[in-house]
XYZ file of C-alpha atoms in Angstrom:
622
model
C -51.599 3.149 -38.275
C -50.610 1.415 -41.567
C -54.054 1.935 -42.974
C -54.439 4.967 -41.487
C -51.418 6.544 -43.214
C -52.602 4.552 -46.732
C -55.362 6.716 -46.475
C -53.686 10.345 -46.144
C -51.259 10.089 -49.051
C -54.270 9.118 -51.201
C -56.122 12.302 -49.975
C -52.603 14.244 -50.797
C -50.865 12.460 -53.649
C -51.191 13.680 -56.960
C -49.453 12.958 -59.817
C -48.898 12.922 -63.544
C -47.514 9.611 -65.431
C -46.856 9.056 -68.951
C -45.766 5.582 -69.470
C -45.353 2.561 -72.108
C -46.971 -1.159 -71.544
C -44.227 -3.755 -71.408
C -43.580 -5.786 -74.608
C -40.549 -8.113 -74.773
C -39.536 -7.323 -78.673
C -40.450 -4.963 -81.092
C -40.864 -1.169 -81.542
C -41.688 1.494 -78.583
C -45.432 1.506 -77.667
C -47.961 4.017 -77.454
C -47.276 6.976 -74.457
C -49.701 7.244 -72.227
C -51.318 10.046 -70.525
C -54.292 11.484 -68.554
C -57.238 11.832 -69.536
C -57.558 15.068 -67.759
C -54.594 16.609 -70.267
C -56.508 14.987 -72.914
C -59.275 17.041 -72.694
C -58.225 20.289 -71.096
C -54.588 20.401 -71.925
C -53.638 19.928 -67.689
C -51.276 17.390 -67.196
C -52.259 16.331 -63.814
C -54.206 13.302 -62.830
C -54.952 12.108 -59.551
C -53.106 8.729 -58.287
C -54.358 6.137 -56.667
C -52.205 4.349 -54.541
C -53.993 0.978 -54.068
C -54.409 0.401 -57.969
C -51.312 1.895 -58.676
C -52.243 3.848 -61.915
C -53.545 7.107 -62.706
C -56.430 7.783 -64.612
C -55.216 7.704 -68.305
C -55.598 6.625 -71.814
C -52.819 5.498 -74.392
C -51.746 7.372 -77.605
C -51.599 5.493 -80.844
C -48.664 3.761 -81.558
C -48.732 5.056 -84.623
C -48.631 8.604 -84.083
C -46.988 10.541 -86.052
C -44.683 14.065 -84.956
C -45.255 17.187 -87.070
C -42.742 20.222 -87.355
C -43.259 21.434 -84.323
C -42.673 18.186 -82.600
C -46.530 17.671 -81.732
C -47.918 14.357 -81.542
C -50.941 13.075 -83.740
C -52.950 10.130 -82.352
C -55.883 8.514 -82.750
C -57.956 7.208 -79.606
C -57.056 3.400 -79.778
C -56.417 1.807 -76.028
C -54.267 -1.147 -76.212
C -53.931 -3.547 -73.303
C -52.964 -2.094 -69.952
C -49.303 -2.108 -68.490
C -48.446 -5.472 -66.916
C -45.596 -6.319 -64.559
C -42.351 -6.994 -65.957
C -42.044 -10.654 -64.746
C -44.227 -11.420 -68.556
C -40.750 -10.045 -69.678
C -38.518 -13.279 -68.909
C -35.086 -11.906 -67.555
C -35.605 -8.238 -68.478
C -35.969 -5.119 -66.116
C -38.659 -2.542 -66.997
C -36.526 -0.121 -67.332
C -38.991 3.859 -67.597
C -38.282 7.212 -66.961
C -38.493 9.947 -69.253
C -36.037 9.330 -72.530
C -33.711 7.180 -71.112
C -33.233 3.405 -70.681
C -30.844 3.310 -67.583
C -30.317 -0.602 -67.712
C -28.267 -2.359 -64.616
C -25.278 -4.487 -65.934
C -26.340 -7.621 -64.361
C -24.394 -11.220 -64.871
C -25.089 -14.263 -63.264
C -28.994 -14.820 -64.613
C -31.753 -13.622 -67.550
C -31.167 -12.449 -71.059
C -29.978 -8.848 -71.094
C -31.110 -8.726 -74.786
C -34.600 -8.712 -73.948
C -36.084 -5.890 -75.004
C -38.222 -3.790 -73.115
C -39.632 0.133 -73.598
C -39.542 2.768 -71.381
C -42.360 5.071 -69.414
C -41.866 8.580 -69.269
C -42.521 11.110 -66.505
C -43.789 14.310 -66.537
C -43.452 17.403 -64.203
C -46.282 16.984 -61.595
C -48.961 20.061 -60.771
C -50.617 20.529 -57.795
C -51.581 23.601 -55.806
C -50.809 24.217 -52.014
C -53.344 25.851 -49.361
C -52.022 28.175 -46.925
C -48.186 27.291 -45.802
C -48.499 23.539 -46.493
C -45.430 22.444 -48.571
C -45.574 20.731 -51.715
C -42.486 18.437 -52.405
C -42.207 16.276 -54.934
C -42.161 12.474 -54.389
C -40.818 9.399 -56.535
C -42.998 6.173 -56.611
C -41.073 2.643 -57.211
C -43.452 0.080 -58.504
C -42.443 -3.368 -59.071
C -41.905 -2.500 -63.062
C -42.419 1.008 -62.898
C -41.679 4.802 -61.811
C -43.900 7.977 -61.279
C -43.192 10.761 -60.323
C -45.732 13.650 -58.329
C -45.901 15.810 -55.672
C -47.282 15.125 -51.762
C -49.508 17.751 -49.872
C -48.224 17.812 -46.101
C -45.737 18.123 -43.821
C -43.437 15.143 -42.201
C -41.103 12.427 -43.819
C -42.271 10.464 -46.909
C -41.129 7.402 -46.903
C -44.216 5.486 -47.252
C -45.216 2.191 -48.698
C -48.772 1.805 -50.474
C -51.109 -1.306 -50.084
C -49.480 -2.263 -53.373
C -46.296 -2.741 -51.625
C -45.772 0.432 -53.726
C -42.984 2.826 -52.283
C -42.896 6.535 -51.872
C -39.807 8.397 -51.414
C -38.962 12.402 -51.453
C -37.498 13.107 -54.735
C -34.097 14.809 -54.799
C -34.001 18.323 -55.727
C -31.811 19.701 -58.839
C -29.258 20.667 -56.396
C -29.737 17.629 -53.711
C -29.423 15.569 -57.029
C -25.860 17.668 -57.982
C -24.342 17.281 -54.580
C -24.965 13.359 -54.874
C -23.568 13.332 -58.710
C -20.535 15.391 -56.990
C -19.677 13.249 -54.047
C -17.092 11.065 -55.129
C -15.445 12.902 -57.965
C -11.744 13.590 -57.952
C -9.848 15.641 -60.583
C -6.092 15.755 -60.231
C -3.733 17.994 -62.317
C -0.480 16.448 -63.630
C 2.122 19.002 -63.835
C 5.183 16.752 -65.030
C 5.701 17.415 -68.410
C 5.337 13.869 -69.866
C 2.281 14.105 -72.135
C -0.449 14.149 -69.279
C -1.752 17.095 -68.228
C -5.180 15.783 -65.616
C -7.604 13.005 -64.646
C -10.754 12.982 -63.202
C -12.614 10.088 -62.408
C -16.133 10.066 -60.900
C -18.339 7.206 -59.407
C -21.814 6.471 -58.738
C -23.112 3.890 -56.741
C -26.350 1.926 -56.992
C -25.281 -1.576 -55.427
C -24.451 -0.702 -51.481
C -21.630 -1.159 -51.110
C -20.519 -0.134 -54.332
C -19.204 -2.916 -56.691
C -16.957 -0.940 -58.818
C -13.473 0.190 -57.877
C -10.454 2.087 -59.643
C -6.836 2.688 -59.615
C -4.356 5.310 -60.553
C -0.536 5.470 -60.242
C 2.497 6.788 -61.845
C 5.877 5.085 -61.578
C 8.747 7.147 -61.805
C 11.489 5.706 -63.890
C 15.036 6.455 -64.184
C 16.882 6.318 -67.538
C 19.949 4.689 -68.177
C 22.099 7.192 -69.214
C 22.621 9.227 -65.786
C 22.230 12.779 -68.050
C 18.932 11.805 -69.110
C 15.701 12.608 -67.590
C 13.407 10.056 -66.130
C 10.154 8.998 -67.675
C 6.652 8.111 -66.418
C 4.770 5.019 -66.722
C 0.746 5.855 -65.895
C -1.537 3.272 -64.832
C -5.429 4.219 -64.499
C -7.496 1.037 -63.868
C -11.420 0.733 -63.440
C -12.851 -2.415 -61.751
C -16.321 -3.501 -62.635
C -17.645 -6.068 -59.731
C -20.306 -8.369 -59.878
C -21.695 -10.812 -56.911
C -19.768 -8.321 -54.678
C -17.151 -5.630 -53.757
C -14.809 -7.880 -52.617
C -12.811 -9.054 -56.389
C -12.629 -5.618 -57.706
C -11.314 -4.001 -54.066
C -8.219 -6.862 -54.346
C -7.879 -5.473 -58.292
C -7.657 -1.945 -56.057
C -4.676 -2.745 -53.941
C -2.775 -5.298 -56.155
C -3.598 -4.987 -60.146
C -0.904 -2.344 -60.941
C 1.605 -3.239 -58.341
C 1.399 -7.162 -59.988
C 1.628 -5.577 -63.642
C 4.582 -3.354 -63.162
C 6.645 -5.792 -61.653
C 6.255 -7.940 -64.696
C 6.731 -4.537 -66.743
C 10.206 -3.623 -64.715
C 11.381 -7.028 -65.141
C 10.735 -7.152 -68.971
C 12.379 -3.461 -69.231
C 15.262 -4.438 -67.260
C 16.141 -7.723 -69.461
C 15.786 -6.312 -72.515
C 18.658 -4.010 -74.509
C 18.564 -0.418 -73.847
C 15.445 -0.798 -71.634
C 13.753 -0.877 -74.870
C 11.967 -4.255 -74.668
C 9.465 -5.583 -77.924
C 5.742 -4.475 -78.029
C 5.153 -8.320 -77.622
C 7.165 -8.393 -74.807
C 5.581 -5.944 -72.855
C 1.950 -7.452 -73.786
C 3.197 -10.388 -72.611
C 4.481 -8.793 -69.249
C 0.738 -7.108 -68.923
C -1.512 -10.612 -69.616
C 1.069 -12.173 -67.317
C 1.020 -9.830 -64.475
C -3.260 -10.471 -64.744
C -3.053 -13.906 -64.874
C -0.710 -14.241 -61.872
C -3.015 -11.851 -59.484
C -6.194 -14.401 -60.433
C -4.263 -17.693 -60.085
C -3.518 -15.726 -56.121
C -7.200 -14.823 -55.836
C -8.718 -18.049 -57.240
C -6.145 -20.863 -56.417
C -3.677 -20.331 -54.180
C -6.076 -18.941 -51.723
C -7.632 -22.568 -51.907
C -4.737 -23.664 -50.534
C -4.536 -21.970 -47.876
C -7.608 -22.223 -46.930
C -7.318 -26.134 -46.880
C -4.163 -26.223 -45.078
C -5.678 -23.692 -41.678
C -9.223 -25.516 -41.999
C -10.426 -22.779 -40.369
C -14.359 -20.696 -41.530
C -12.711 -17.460 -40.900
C -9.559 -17.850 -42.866
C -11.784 -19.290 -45.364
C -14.342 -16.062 -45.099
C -11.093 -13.572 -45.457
C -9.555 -15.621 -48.863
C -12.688 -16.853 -50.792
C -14.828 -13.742 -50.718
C -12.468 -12.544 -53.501
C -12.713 -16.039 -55.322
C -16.355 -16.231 -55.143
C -17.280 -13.007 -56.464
C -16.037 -11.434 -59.413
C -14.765 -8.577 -61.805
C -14.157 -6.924 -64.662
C -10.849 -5.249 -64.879
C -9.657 -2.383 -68.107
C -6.065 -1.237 -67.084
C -4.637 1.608 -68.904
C -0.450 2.008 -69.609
C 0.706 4.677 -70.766
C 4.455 4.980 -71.037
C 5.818 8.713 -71.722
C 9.184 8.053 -73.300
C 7.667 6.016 -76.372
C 4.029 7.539 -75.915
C 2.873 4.591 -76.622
C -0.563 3.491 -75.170
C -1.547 0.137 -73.535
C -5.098 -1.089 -73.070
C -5.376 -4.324 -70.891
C -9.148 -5.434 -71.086
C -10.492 -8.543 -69.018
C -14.261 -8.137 -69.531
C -16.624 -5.561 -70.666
C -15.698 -2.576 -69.062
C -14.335 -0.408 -72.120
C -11.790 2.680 -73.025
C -12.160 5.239 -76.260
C -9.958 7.256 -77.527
C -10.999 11.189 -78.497
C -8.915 12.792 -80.884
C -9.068 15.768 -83.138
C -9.471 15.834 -86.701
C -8.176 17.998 -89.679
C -11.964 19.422 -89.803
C -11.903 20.591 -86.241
C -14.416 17.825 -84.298
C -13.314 14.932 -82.579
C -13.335 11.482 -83.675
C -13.814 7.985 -81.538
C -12.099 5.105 -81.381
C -12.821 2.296 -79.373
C -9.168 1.152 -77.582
C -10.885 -2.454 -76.483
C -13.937 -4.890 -77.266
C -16.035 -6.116 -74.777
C -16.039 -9.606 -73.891
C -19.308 -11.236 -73.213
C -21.315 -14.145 -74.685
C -22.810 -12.274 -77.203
C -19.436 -11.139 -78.462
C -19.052 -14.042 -81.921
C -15.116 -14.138 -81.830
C -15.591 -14.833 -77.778
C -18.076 -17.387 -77.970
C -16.033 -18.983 -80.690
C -12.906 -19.047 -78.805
C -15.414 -20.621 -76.024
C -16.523 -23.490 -78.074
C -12.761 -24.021 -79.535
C -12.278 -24.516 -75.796
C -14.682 -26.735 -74.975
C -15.813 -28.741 -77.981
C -19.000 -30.751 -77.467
C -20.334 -28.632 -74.887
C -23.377 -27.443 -76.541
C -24.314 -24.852 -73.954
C -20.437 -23.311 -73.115
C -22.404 -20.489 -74.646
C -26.147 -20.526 -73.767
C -28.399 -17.088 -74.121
C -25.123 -15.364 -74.361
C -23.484 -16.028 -71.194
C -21.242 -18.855 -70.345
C -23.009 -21.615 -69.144
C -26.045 -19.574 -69.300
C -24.947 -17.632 -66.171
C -21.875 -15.229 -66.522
C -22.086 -12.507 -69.303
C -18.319 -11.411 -69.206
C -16.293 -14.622 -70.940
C -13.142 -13.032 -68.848
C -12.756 -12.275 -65.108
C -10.479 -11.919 -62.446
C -12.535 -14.241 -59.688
C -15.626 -15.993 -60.574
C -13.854 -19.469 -59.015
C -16.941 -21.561 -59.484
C -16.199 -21.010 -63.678
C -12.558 -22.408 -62.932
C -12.872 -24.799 -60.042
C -13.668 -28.341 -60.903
C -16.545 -30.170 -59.551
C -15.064 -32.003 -56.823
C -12.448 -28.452 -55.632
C -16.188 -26.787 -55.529
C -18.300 -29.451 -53.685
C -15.716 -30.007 -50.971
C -14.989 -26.346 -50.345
C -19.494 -25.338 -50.494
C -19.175 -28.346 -47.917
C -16.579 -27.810 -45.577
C -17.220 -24.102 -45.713
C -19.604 -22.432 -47.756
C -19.385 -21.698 -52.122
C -21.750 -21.160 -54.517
C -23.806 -24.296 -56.033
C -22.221 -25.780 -59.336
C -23.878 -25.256 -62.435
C -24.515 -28.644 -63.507
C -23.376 -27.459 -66.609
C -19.907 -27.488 -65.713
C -17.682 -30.218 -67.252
C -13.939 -29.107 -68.263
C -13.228 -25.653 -66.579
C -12.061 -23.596 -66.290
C -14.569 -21.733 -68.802
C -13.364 -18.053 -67.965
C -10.058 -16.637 -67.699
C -8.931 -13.484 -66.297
C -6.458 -13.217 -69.184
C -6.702 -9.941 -71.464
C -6.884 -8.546 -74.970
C -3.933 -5.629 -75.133
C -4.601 -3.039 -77.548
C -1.563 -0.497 -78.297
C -2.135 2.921 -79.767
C 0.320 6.286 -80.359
C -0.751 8.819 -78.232
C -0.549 12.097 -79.851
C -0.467 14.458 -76.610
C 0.439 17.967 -79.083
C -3.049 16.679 -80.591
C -4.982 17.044 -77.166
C -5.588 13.594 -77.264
C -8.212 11.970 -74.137
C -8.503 8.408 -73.453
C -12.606 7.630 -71.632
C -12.795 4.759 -69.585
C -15.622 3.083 -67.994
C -17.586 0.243 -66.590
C -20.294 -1.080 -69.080
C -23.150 -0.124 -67.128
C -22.226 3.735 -68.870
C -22.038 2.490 -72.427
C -25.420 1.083 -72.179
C -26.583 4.633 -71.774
C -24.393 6.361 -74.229
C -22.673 5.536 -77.167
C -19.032 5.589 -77.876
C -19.390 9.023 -80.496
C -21.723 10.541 -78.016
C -19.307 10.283 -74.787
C -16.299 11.940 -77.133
C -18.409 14.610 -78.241
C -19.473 15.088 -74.509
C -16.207 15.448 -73.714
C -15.328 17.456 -76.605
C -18.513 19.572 -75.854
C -17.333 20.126 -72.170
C -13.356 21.188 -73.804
C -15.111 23.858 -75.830
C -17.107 25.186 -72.461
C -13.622 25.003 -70.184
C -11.303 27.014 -73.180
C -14.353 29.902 -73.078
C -14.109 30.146 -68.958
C -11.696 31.832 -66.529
C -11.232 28.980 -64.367
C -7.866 27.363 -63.882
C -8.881 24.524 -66.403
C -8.946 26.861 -69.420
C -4.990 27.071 -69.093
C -5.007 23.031 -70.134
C -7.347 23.440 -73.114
C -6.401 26.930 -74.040
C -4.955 25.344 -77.650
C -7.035 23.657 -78.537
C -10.112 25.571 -81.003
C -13.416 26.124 -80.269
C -15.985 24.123 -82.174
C -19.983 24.124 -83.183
C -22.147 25.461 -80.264
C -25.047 23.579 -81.480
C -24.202 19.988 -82.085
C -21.748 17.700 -80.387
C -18.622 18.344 -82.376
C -17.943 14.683 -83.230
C -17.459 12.453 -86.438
C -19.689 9.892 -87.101
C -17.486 6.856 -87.942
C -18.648 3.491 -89.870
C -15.838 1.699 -87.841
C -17.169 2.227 -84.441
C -21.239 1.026 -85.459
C -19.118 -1.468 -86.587
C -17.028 -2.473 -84.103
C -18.445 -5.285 -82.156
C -19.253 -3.638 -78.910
C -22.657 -3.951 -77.342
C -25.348 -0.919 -78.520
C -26.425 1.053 -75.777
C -29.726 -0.517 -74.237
C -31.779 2.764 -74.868
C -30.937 2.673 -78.607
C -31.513 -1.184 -78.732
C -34.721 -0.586 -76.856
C -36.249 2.210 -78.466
C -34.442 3.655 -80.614
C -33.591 6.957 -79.689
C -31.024 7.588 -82.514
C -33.029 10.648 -84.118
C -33.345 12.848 -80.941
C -31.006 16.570 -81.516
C -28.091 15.951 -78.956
C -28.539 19.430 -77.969
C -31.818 19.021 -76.907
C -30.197 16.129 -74.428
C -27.000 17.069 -72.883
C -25.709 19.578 -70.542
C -22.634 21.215 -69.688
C -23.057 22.403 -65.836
C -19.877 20.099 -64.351
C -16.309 21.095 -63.612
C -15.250 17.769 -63.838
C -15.760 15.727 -67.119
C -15.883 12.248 -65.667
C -18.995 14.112 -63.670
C -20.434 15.719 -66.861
C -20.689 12.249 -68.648
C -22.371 10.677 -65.469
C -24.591 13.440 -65.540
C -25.370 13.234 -69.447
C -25.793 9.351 -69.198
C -28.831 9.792 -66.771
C -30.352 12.478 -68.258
C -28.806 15.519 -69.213
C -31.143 18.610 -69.617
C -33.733 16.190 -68.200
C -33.730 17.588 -64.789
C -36.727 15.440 -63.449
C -35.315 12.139 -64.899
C -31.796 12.639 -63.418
C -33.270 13.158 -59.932
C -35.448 10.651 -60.217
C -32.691 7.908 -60.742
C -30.433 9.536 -58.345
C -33.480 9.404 -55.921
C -33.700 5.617 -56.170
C -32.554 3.626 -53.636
C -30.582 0.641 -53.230
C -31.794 -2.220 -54.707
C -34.501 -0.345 -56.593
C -31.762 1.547 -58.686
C -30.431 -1.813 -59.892
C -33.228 -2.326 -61.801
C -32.518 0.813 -63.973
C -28.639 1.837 -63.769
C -25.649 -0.088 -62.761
C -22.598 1.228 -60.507
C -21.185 3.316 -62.732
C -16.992 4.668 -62.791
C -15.593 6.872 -65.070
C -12.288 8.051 -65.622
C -11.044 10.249 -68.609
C -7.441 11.051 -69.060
C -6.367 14.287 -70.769
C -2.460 13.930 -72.626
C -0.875 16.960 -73.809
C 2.207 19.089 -72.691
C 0.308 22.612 -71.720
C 0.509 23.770 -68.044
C 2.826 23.811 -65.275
C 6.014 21.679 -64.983
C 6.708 21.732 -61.500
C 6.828 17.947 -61.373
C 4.063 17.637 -58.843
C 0.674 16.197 -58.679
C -1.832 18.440 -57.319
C -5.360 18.547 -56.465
C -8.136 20.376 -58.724
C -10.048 21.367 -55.700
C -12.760 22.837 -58.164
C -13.451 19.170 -59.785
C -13.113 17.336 -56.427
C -15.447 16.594 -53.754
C -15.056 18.944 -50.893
C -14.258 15.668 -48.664
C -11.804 14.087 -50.783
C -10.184 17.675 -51.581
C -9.816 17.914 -47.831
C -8.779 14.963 -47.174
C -5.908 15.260 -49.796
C -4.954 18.516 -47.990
C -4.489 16.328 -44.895
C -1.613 14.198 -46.738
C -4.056 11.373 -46.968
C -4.781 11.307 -50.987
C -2.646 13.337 -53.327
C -2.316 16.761 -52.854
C 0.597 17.856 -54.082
C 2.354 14.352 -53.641
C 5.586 12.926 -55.518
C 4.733 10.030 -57.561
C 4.107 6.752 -56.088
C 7.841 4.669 -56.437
């Protein structure tokens, strides 16, 4: 039957690929296409599923783009695509125009570089009422897409161990952006007028994880009104869901507690700015030494697997945590980061665009001031810092989890042998190497400005860079004030900007300012390319239109096609990616509730908040 059905998708398949051989440094290589287009100008060539290429040659490497954007070439063939295993620790990473690179952390060298292979709309004609859909196949290093004659499922895989699967349509591929995204309206008064946050998975389950409260807080002289302190958080697992769903339930509770007790001790509720960073790095610290140590000890003292199952799964995997702080009586702006997730601020300038500033650093191996502080640590340890991750293994330098970076030897050994653990690096000499301690950034928000605070988990930024996500953003403003939906009434003052670039400054501080290049740039240089030939404005929610934007944008095909992917396959081309952006100003209602933008919310979630189970309109959580 397995042969059998081999043979009917060859008879039915066909397909057009474009596509680059693998190289592990150096410049993109030649495209390459069919010889069929070469000739007659088609684009289709038949595909074969059992060698697993279509008839094609390769463009010159060299070629050279005239006015028009046409490509001159010359008929040289260089070798022929080989797997990405040649590629030591990198992921082939294709699809038309777009690296989408998976974060990954605990082996390889993410700074292996490796060029993409484009995709082009496939062409086929259909006899009688015979469907034509169009299909996705996942190759061990790379993608094409095509279309499949016939009726039935496809979900096939080739003789190449080769897999077929149904590509999404545009509006299959929407619906799927769409399903997680919540957008909430903040009608209080106190600088913040909405968040939306959006997720997309490509672990199952999900890896990431994020946060949002406000704390209502009473002033001390009984005329006064109270104030807000925001929290947004977004957790970036790794090695499991299990760290960054603890950061989930505990993370803000354990910081404001250390926040209410500084406020409370201090004169006039007024406490120091390093005070309150203090309070933050303390109320981190406190949550890991629960997740990584006392758990240990309780595990030890009931001796029991399943005891040990329910505390260590948090210890054992790991996460990234960026916590946002916002408190509305001194508008002042806290940015807790442990890791590489990252927040940028947008803000308006005197010439009308937006300008970006990045509100943390990311934390990795490669990051000079981290691996410094690494060695400081650790002198004599020639490989604290090896490839770029510590010990070789872990990228991020700071973690909540991760216990077999802070365990010693022996703590490890007898826990892996009594229950279960991960195996010691026999690197490991003086831990602990990584600490869930962060770097606190404080910046004035300017809410009559418009201000907006981005944050994400670093598999976005290696998609997009930090000016391109604030012009998004400032892109998608621009789209809501010219609309008659609800959201205009937030944006309404601000001004209308270019409607045929992204209306954002370029800034010599932020190519400068020691966070990691987006993998597509790094890898081929796609630097040159008219924004406005990329992106899209289609989404009600913003956290949604960035998502969108960072697969593909206008690139219809190449945002289904990684939305089509399926768990693992997407791994080896995008990360679990959360986004949350965070609008301040003082326009809209002041009604002092928290409601619900059905319109930028998932028809679940938005239904479930009408149900009293998420916020819809709630009072603030105490």
């Amino acid at each position: 039957m397995r042969r059998a059905a081999v043979k009917a998708l060859r008879a039915s398949y066909q397909c057009t690929c474009r596509g680059l051989r693998v190289s592990s440094r150096g410049s993109p290589l030649p495209l390459l296409q069919s010889s069929k287009a070469a000739s007659s100008g088609s684009p289709t060539a038949h595909y074969n599923p059992r060698l697993g290429t279509a008839t094609a040659r390769y463009l010159s490497s060299t070629g050279a783009r005239d006015s028009s954007g046409t490509h001159h070439h010359s008929n040289a063939r260089p070798e022929p695509l080989r797997s990405s295993m040649y590629v030591r620790g990198a992921f082939v990473t294709l699809l038309s125009g777009l690296v989408a690179y998976g974060a990954w952390y605990n082996s390889g060298d993410s700074n292996s570089e490796s060029p993409i292979a484009s995709t082009t709309s496939a062409t086929t004609t259909a006899t009688g009422a015979v469907p034509t859909r169009s299909v996705l196949v996942i190759g061990a290093d790379e993608l094409h897409t095509g279309t499949f004659v016939g009726d039935g499922p496809i979900s096939k895989t080739t003789s190449d161990n080769e897999r077929v699967v149904e590509m999404l349509s545009p509006e299959q591929a929407t619906r799927k952006l769409r399903q997680y995204e919540q957008s909430v309206y903040v009608n209080r008064g106190q600088g913040v007028v909405r968040y939306d946050v959006a997720q997309l998975p490509s672990n199952d389950p999900i890896e990431d994880d994020h946060a949002e409260k406000i704390v209502e807080v009473p002033n001390k002289a009984p005329s006064s009104d109270p104030s807000d302190w925001m929290f947004w958080g977004v957790f970036d697992g790794h090695s499991g869901w299990t760290t960054s769903a603890k950061l989930r339930q505990a993370l803000i509770s354990f910081v404001a507690r250390e926040l209410n007790e500084t406020y409370k001790s201090s004169p006039d509720l007024i406490p120091s700015a390093a005070a309150v960073e203090s309070a933050i790095k303390t109320g981190f610290t406190r949550l890991d030494d629960e997740i990584v140590h006392q758990s240990v000890q309780r595990v030890l003292k009931s001796n029991n697997r399943l005891v040990a199952a329910e505390h260590l799964a948090p210890a054992l995997s790991g996460s990234c945590a960026l916590l946002s702080f916002y408190d509305s009586k001194s508008k002042l702006l806290r940015v807790a980061c442990t890791g590489d997730s990252r927040a940028v601020l947008g803000r308006r300038s005197e010439s009308g665009k937006w300008t970006a500033t990045a509100l943390s650093t990311d934390q990795t191996g490669s990051n000079p001031d981290e691996a410094a502080r690494l060695r400081k640590l650790h002198p004599g340890e020639e490989h604290v810092v090896r490839h770029g991750r510590v010990l070789g293994g872990l990228e991020p330098t700071r973690a909540f989890g991760d216990a077999s970076y802070k365990w010693s030897r022996e703590l490890s050994e007898k826990l892996r042998e009594k229950f279960f653990g991960r195996s010691v690096s026999p690197l490991l000499k003086t831990p602990p190497y990584v600490t869930a301690e962060p770097v606190v950034t404080t910046t004035k928000i300017e809410p009559e400005k418009g201000d907006f605070v981005v944050m994400a988990t670093d598999g976005f930024w290696e998609m997009l860079t930090n000016e391109e996500v604030v012009g998004l953003v400032g892109k998608w403003i621009e789209s809501q004030a010219g609309s008659s939906s609800k959201s205009s009434g937030y944006f309404s003052f601000l001004q209308k900007g270019s409607k045929t670039a992204l209306p954002v400054e370029s800034s010599e501080s932020e190519k400068n300012s020691g966070n990691k290049t987006p993998i597509r740039q790094r890898q081929w240089g796609a630097t040159g390319t008219d924004p406005m030939e990329r992106f899209v404005v289609q989404d009600k929610n913003v956290a949604t239109h960035l998502v969108r934007n960072a697969l593909g944008g206008k690139n219809q095909e190449q945002v289904s096609a990684l939305l089509t992917l399926p768990s693992p396959f997407s791994r080896r081309y995008r990360d679990d990616l959360t986004v949350q952006v965070i609008f301040f100003g003082y326009d809209g209602p002041k009604t002092g509730e928290i409601v619900v933008n059905k319109e930028a919310t998932a028809a679940a979630l938005a239904a479930a908040a009408a149900d009293g189970n998420k916020t819809g309109p709630v009072k603030p959580k105490l």
